[in-house]
Amino acid sequence: MIVGENGCTDTFAKYEALVSSLPATQGLWNYTYRKYNGFWYPEHLMAPTLIMRDTFVARPTDVILATIPKSGATWLKALAFCVVHRGRHAPTNERHPLLVSSPHELVPFLHSVHENYRSGPPDLLLEEMPSPRVLALHTPFSALPASVQESGCRVVYLCRDPKDVFVSLHHYLNEIKPARFAMTPFAESFDLFCNGVSGFGPVWDHMAEYWKESVARTEEVMFLRYEHLKEDTVGCMMRLAEFLGCPFTDEERASCVPEAVVAMCSMERMKSVEANQVGEHGAGEFTFRNSVFFRKGEVGDWKAHMTADMARRLDGIVEEKLRGSGLSLTGN
Ligand code: A3P
């Protein structure tokens, strides 16, 4: 969508008027969440999501990375970017883009790009990005732009144990909270999460939608698990490369290129990059340091924060909601 400055802001105003008519509730920080087609969106991301859905034109070569927040999008962005562009940027290159820029700059969130339409044409014009574009979003499958399915482009979903998602989310929201908000106490946040009120939640419905699609369209939608990625990063990343149509050659394997990709994208390496320490992400009052995207990166950190009762409650909800879907997240 290339429109003049006023066209952008007029479009935004039109969508914001629509958003104000959607059901609302108070979520974490007492922030307003809007409900659209069964999912809760932080209010400021609702209009950008709808604009994206109505205007984004996917290319057959696009790679779309989808996650519910705090499932490991930053890691997946780094891995996918490194895999797809390894012909141009060797993962052993000390000046690799991932050692200079944040994964979030190299692989933008589509809703962030469309959020910029609030004040005029965004800096990053999607039309000008060279193919293959690697892009990310948190949008539920049912709210994706129609062109994503129609184009046949690849969609990669990264799923994580909802208990770890919740703990990661609580820490993250505490870090990025603008001063005018108060952090919701842990137990209250947990209640909201269990009631399905979190960004792009309910988490279980978000996961189930992508799972179902990955089963129905194996060539186009890949379903990855954070826990599996942690357990066997090289193996999962090689499957990702195959799925994206750029498998590692025997020669690359012999030269340990897959291992170099994994090392480049590791938590330790990513944390050491200046752009990931002091660089900033977001817009307006939701601007914060990139360092908040790198915390512990562990499986099972929920054990240090949740009571056994809390864990049982969330597991019970997830199990019940996913029953019959073929997806199980609790017996990991
Ligand atoms: P924790 O808060 O549990 O540590 P997202 O990128 O979707 O915002 O998710 C953030 C979570 O992914 C955080 O989890 C973060 O530490 C973890 N993460 C970020 N980079 C990672 C990496 N390179 N390897 C493993 N985990 C990573």
Coordinates of C-alpha atoms and ligand atoms in Angstrom, one line a residue:
M1 CA 0.0 0.0 0.0
I2 CA 1.7 3.2 -1.1
V3 CA -0.4 6.2 -0.3
G4 CA 0.3 9.8 0.6
E5 CA 0.8 11.0 4.1
N6 CA -2.9 12.1 4.5
G7 CA -4.0 8.8 2.9
C8 CA -2.2 6.9 5.6
T9 CA -3.5 8.8 8.5
D10 CA -7.0 8.8 7.1
T11 CA -6.9 5.1 6.6
F12 CA -5.7 4.7 10.2
A13 CA -8.5 7.0 11.5
K14 CA -11.1 4.8 9.7
Y15 CA -9.8 1.6 11.2
E16 CA -9.5 3.2 14.7
A17 CA -13.1 4.2 14.5
L18 CA -13.9 0.5 13.8
V19 CA -11.7 -0.6 16.7
S20 CA -13.5 1.6 19.2
S21 CA -16.7 -0.3 18.4
L22 CA -15.2 -3.7 19.3
P23 CA -15.8 -5.4 22.7
A24 CA -13.2 -4.2 25.3
T25 CA -11.8 -5.4 28.6
Q26 CA -9.0 -4.4 31.0
G27 CA -6.0 -6.6 30.7
L28 CA -2.5 -6.5 32.1
W29 CA -1.4 -3.0 33.4
N30 CA -5.2 -2.3 33.3
Y31 CA -4.5 -1.7 29.6
T32 CA -7.4 -1.9 27.1
Y33 CA -7.7 -5.1 25.0
R34 CA -10.1 -5.4 22.1
K35 CA -11.8 -8.6 21.0
Y36 CA -11.9 -9.4 17.4
N37 CA -13.1 -12.8 16.0
G38 CA -12.5 -14.5 19.4
F39 CA -9.0 -13.1 20.1
W40 CA -7.8 -10.3 22.4
Y41 CA -5.5 -7.6 21.0
P42 CA -3.7 -4.8 22.9
E43 CA -5.7 -1.8 21.7
H44 CA -2.9 -0.1 19.9
L45 CA -2.2 -3.2 17.7
M46 CA -5.8 -3.7 16.7
A47 CA -6.0 -1.2 13.9
P48 CA -2.5 -2.0 12.5
T49 CA -3.5 -5.7 12.4
L50 CA -6.7 -5.0 10.5
I51 CA -4.9 -2.7 8.1
M52 CA -2.3 -5.4 7.5
R53 CA -5.0 -8.0 7.0
D54 CA -6.8 -5.9 4.4
T55 CA -3.7 -4.5 2.5
F56 CA -0.7 -6.7 2.8
V57 CA 0.2 -8.5 -0.4
A58 CA 2.2 -11.7 0.2
R59 CA 4.7 -12.9 -2.4
P60 CA 5.1 -16.7 -3.0
T61 CA 8.7 -16.4 -1.8
D62 CA 7.8 -14.7 1.5
V63 CA 8.6 -16.4 4.8
I64 CA 6.1 -15.5 7.5
L65 CA 7.1 -16.3 11.1
A66 CA 4.2 -16.5 13.5
T67 CA 4.2 -16.6 17.3
I68 CA 2.2 -15.7 20.3
P69 CA 4.3 -13.1 22.2
K70 CA 7.2 -14.6 24.2
S71 CA 7.4 -17.9 22.4
G72 CA 10.9 -17.2 21.0
A73 CA 10.2 -15.0 17.9
T74 CA 13.5 -13.3 18.4
W75 CA 15.4 -16.6 18.1
L76 CA 13.3 -17.8 15.2
K77 CA 13.8 -14.5 13.4
A78 CA 17.6 -14.8 13.7
L79 CA 17.6 -18.5 12.6
A80 CA 15.3 -18.0 9.6
F81 CA 17.1 -14.9 8.5
C82 CA 20.5 -16.6 8.8
V83 CA 19.2 -19.7 6.9
V84 CA 17.5 -17.9 4.1
H85 CA 20.3 -15.4 3.4
R86 CA 23.3 -17.6 4.0
G87 CA 24.3 -17.4 0.3
R88 CA 24.8 -13.7 0.7
H89 CA 25.9 -13.6 4.3
A90 CA 28.0 -16.4 5.5
P91 CA 27.2 -17.3 9.1
T92 CA 31.0 -17.1 9.9
N93 CA 31.2 -13.5 8.6
E94 CA 32.1 -11.2 11.5
R95 CA 30.1 -8.4 9.8
H96 CA 27.0 -10.5 9.4
P97 CA 23.8 -8.4 9.6
L98 CA 22.8 -10.3 12.8
L99 CA 26.0 -9.0 14.4
V100 CA 25.2 -5.4 13.5
S101 CA 21.4 -5.2 13.7
S102 CA 18.6 -6.6 15.9
P103 CA 16.7 -9.6 14.5
H104 CA 13.7 -7.3 14.9
E105 CA 15.1 -4.8 12.4
L106 CA 16.1 -7.5 9.9
V107 CA 12.7 -9.3 10.2
P108 CA 10.1 -6.7 11.0
F109 CA 6.8 -7.4 12.7
L110 CA 4.1 -6.7 10.1
H111 CA 1.8 -5.0 12.7
S112 CA 4.7 -2.7 13.7
V113 CA 5.2 -1.7 10.1
H114 CA 1.5 -1.0 9.8
E115 CA 1.4 0.8 13.1
N116 CA 3.6 3.5 11.5
Y117 CA 0.7 4.4 9.2
R118 CA -0.7 6.2 12.3
S119 CA 1.6 9.2 11.5
G120 CA 2.2 8.8 7.8
P121 CA 4.1 6.5 5.4
P122 CA 6.3 4.1 7.3
D123 CA 10.1 4.2 6.9
L124 CA 10.2 0.6 5.8
L125 CA 8.2 0.0 2.6
L126 CA 7.4 -3.6 2.3
E127 CA 7.2 -3.3 -1.4
E128 CA 10.8 -2.3 -1.6
M129 CA 12.1 -5.2 0.4
P130 CA 14.0 -7.7 -1.8
S131 CA 12.8 -11.3 -2.1
P132 CA 12.8 -13.5 -0.2
R133 CA 11.3 -11.4 2.5
V134 CA 11.4 -12.8 6.0
L135 CA 8.5 -11.2 8.0
A136 CA 6.9 -11.8 11.4
L137 CA 3.5 -11.4 13.1
H138 CA 1.5 -12.4 16.1
T139 CA -1.8 -12.4 14.3
P140 CA -4.0 -15.5 14.8
F141 CA -4.2 -17.7 11.7
S142 CA -7.8 -16.8 11.1
A143 CA -6.9 -13.1 10.9
L144 CA -4.0 -13.4 8.4
P145 CA -4.2 -11.5 5.1
A146 CA -5.9 -13.6 2.5
S147 CA -2.9 -13.3 0.3
V148 CA -0.8 -15.3 2.7
Q149 CA -2.8 -18.5 1.9
E150 CA -3.4 -17.6 -1.7
S151 CA 0.3 -16.9 -2.5
G152 CA 1.4 -20.3 -1.2
C153 CA 4.2 -18.6 0.8
R154 CA 5.7 -20.4 3.8
V155 CA 4.4 -19.9 7.3
V156 CA 6.5 -21.1 10.3
Y157 CA 4.8 -21.2 13.7
L158 CA 6.8 -21.4 16.9
C159 CA 4.9 -22.8 19.9
R160 CA 6.0 -22.8 23.5
D161 CA 4.7 -24.3 26.7
P162 CA 2.1 -21.7 27.8
K163 CA 3.4 -21.8 31.4
D164 CA 6.8 -20.5 30.2
V165 CA 5.1 -18.1 27.8
F166 CA 3.2 -16.7 30.8
V167 CA 6.3 -16.3 33.0
S168 CA 8.2 -14.7 30.1
L169 CA 5.4 -12.4 29.4
H170 CA 5.0 -11.2 33.0
H171 CA 8.7 -10.3 33.1
Y172 CA 8.7 -8.7 29.7
L173 CA 5.6 -6.5 30.5
N174 CA 7.2 -5.5 33.7
E175 CA 10.3 -4.4 31.9
I176 CA 8.6 -2.4 29.1
K177 CA 5.9 -0.8 31.1
P178 CA 5.6 2.9 30.6
A179 CA 5.6 4.9 33.9
R180 CA 1.9 5.8 33.7
F181 CA 0.9 2.1 34.1
A182 CA 1.2 -0.1 37.2
M183 CA 2.3 -3.7 36.8
T184 CA -0.5 -6.2 37.5
P185 CA 0.4 -8.5 40.4
F186 CA 1.6 -12.0 39.3
A187 CA -1.5 -13.8 40.5
E188 CA -3.9 -11.4 38.9
S189 CA -1.9 -11.5 35.6
F190 CA -2.2 -15.3 35.8
D191 CA -6.0 -15.1 36.2
L192 CA -6.3 -12.9 33.1
F193 CA -4.0 -15.3 31.2
C194 CA -6.1 -18.3 32.2
N195 CA -9.2 -16.4 31.1
G196 CA -7.7 -16.0 27.7
V197 CA -6.9 -12.3 28.1
S198 CA -3.4 -11.7 26.8
G199 CA -2.1 -10.2 23.6
F200 CA -3.4 -12.3 20.7
G201 CA -4.8 -14.8 23.2
P202 CA -6.3 -17.1 24.2
V203 CA -2.9 -18.8 23.7
W204 CA -4.4 -22.2 23.3
D205 CA -6.7 -21.1 20.5
H206 CA -3.8 -19.3 18.8
M207 CA -1.7 -22.5 18.9
A208 CA -4.6 -24.7 17.9
E209 CA -5.4 -22.7 14.8
Y210 CA -1.8 -22.9 13.5
W211 CA -1.5 -26.5 14.5
K212 CA -4.6 -27.4 12.5
E213 CA -3.3 -25.6 9.5
S214 CA 0.1 -27.2 9.7
V215 CA -1.5 -30.6 9.6
A216 CA -3.8 -29.7 6.7
R217 CA -1.1 -28.0 4.6
T218 CA 2.2 -29.5 5.5
E219 CA 4.0 -28.0 2.5
E220 CA 3.1 -24.5 3.5
V221 CA 2.7 -24.3 7.3
M222 CA 5.4 -25.6 9.6
F223 CA 4.8 -26.1 13.4
L224 CA 7.8 -25.9 15.6
R225 CA 8.2 -26.2 19.3
Y226 CA 10.5 -24.0 21.4
E227 CA 11.3 -27.0 23.6
H228 CA 12.4 -29.1 20.6
L229 CA 14.4 -26.2 19.2
K230 CA 16.3 -26.1 22.6
E231 CA 16.8 -29.8 22.6
D232 CA 18.1 -30.2 19.1
T233 CA 18.7 -26.8 17.6
V234 CA 20.8 -28.1 14.6
G235 CA 18.2 -30.8 13.7
C236 CA 15.2 -28.4 13.9
M237 CA 17.0 -25.7 12.0
M238 CA 18.0 -28.2 9.2
R239 CA 14.3 -29.2 8.9
L240 CA 13.4 -25.5 8.8
A241 CA 15.9 -25.0 5.9
E242 CA 14.4 -27.9 4.0
F243 CA 10.9 -26.6 4.6
L244 CA 11.9 -23.1 3.3
G245 CA 13.3 -24.7 0.1
C246 CA 16.9 -24.1 0.9
P247 CA 18.2 -27.4 2.4
F248 CA 21.9 -27.6 3.5
T249 CA 24.1 -29.3 1.0
D250 CA 26.5 -32.1 1.8
E251 CA 29.3 -29.7 1.3
E252 CA 27.7 -27.2 3.8
R253 CA 27.2 -30.0 6.3
A254 CA 30.8 -31.1 5.9
S255 CA 31.9 -27.5 6.6
C256 CA 29.7 -27.3 9.7
V257 CA 27.6 -24.5 8.3
P258 CA 24.5 -25.6 10.2
E259 CA 26.5 -25.5 13.5
A260 CA 27.7 -22.0 12.5
V261 CA 24.1 -20.8 12.0
V262 CA 23.1 -22.1 15.4
A263 CA 26.1 -20.6 17.1
M264 CA 25.5 -17.2 15.5
C265 CA 21.8 -17.2 16.7
S266 CA 22.6 -18.6 20.2
M267 CA 21.4 -16.6 23.2
E268 CA 25.0 -15.9 24.3
R269 CA 26.1 -14.6 20.9
M270 CA 22.9 -12.6 20.4
K271 CA 23.2 -11.0 23.8
S272 CA 26.8 -9.9 23.0
V273 CA 25.7 -7.8 20.0
E274 CA 25.6 -4.1 20.7
A275 CA 22.4 -3.6 18.7
N276 CA 20.7 -6.2 21.0
Q277 CA 21.9 -4.4 24.1
V278 CA 21.4 -0.7 23.5
G279 CA 19.3 -0.6 20.3
E280 CA 15.6 0.2 20.7
H281 CA 12.4 -1.4 19.6
G282 CA 8.8 -0.1 19.4
A283 CA 7.3 3.3 19.0
G284 CA 6.1 6.2 21.1
E285 CA 5.6 5.3 24.8
F286 CA 6.1 1.6 23.9
T287 CA 9.8 2.2 23.0
F288 CA 12.3 0.0 24.9
R289 CA 15.7 -1.5 24.8
N290 CA 16.2 -4.6 22.6
S291 CA 17.9 -6.3 25.6
V292 CA 14.5 -7.1 27.0
F293 CA 14.1 -9.8 24.3
F294 CA 16.9 -11.8 25.9
R295 CA 16.2 -13.1 29.4
K296 CA 16.9 -16.7 30.4
G297 CA 15.8 -18.7 27.4
E298 CA 15.2 -21.8 29.4
V299 CA 12.6 -24.6 29.3
G300 CA 10.6 -24.9 32.5
D301 CA 11.5 -21.6 34.1
W302 CA 7.8 -21.5 35.2
K303 CA 8.8 -23.8 38.1
A304 CA 10.7 -20.9 39.7
H305 CA 7.7 -18.7 39.6
M306 CA 4.4 -20.7 39.6
T307 CA 2.9 -22.8 42.4
A308 CA 2.0 -26.4 41.6
D309 CA -1.7 -25.4 41.7
M310 CA -1.2 -22.6 39.2
A311 CA 0.6 -25.0 36.9
R312 CA -2.1 -27.6 37.2
R313 CA -4.8 -25.1 36.5
L314 CA -3.2 -23.8 33.3
D315 CA -2.2 -27.3 32.1
G316 CA -5.8 -28.4 32.8
I317 CA -7.3 -25.5 30.7
V318 CA -4.8 -26.1 27.8
E319 CA -5.4 -29.8 27.9
E320 CA -9.2 -29.4 27.8
K321 CA -9.1 -26.7 25.1
L322 CA -6.8 -28.8 22.9
R323 CA -8.6 -32.1 23.4
G324 CA -9.2 -33.8 20.1
S325 CA -6.9 -31.5 18.1
G326 CA -4.0 -33.9 18.1
L327 CA -1.8 -31.2 19.8
S328 CA -0.6 -31.9 23.3
L329 CA 1.4 -29.3 25.2
T330 CA 1.3 -30.7 28.7
G331 CA 3.1 -34.0 28.5
N332 CA 6.3 -32.6 27.1
Ligands
A3P1 P1 12.4 -16.1 28.6 O1 11.7 -14.8 29.1 O2 11.8 -17.3 29.2 O3 13.9 -16.1 28.9 P2 10.1 -13.5 22.0 O4 11.3 -13.4 21.2 O5 8.9 -14.2 21.3 O6 9.7 -12.2 22.6 O7 10.3 -14.5 23.2 C1 11.3 -14.1 24.2 C2 11.8 -15.4 24.9 O8 12.7 -16.1 24.0 C3 12.5 -15.1 26.2 O9 12.3 -16.2 27.0 C4 13.9 -15.0 25.7 O10 14.9 -15.1 26.7 C5 14.0 -16.2 24.7 N1 15.0 -16.0 23.7 C6 15.4 -14.9 23.0 N2 16.5 -15.2 22.2 C7 16.8 -16.5 22.4 C8 17.8 -17.4 21.8 N3 18.7 -16.9 21.0 N4 17.7 -18.7 22.2 C9 16.8 -19.1 23.1 N5 15.9 -18.3 23.7 C10 15.8 -17.1 23.3

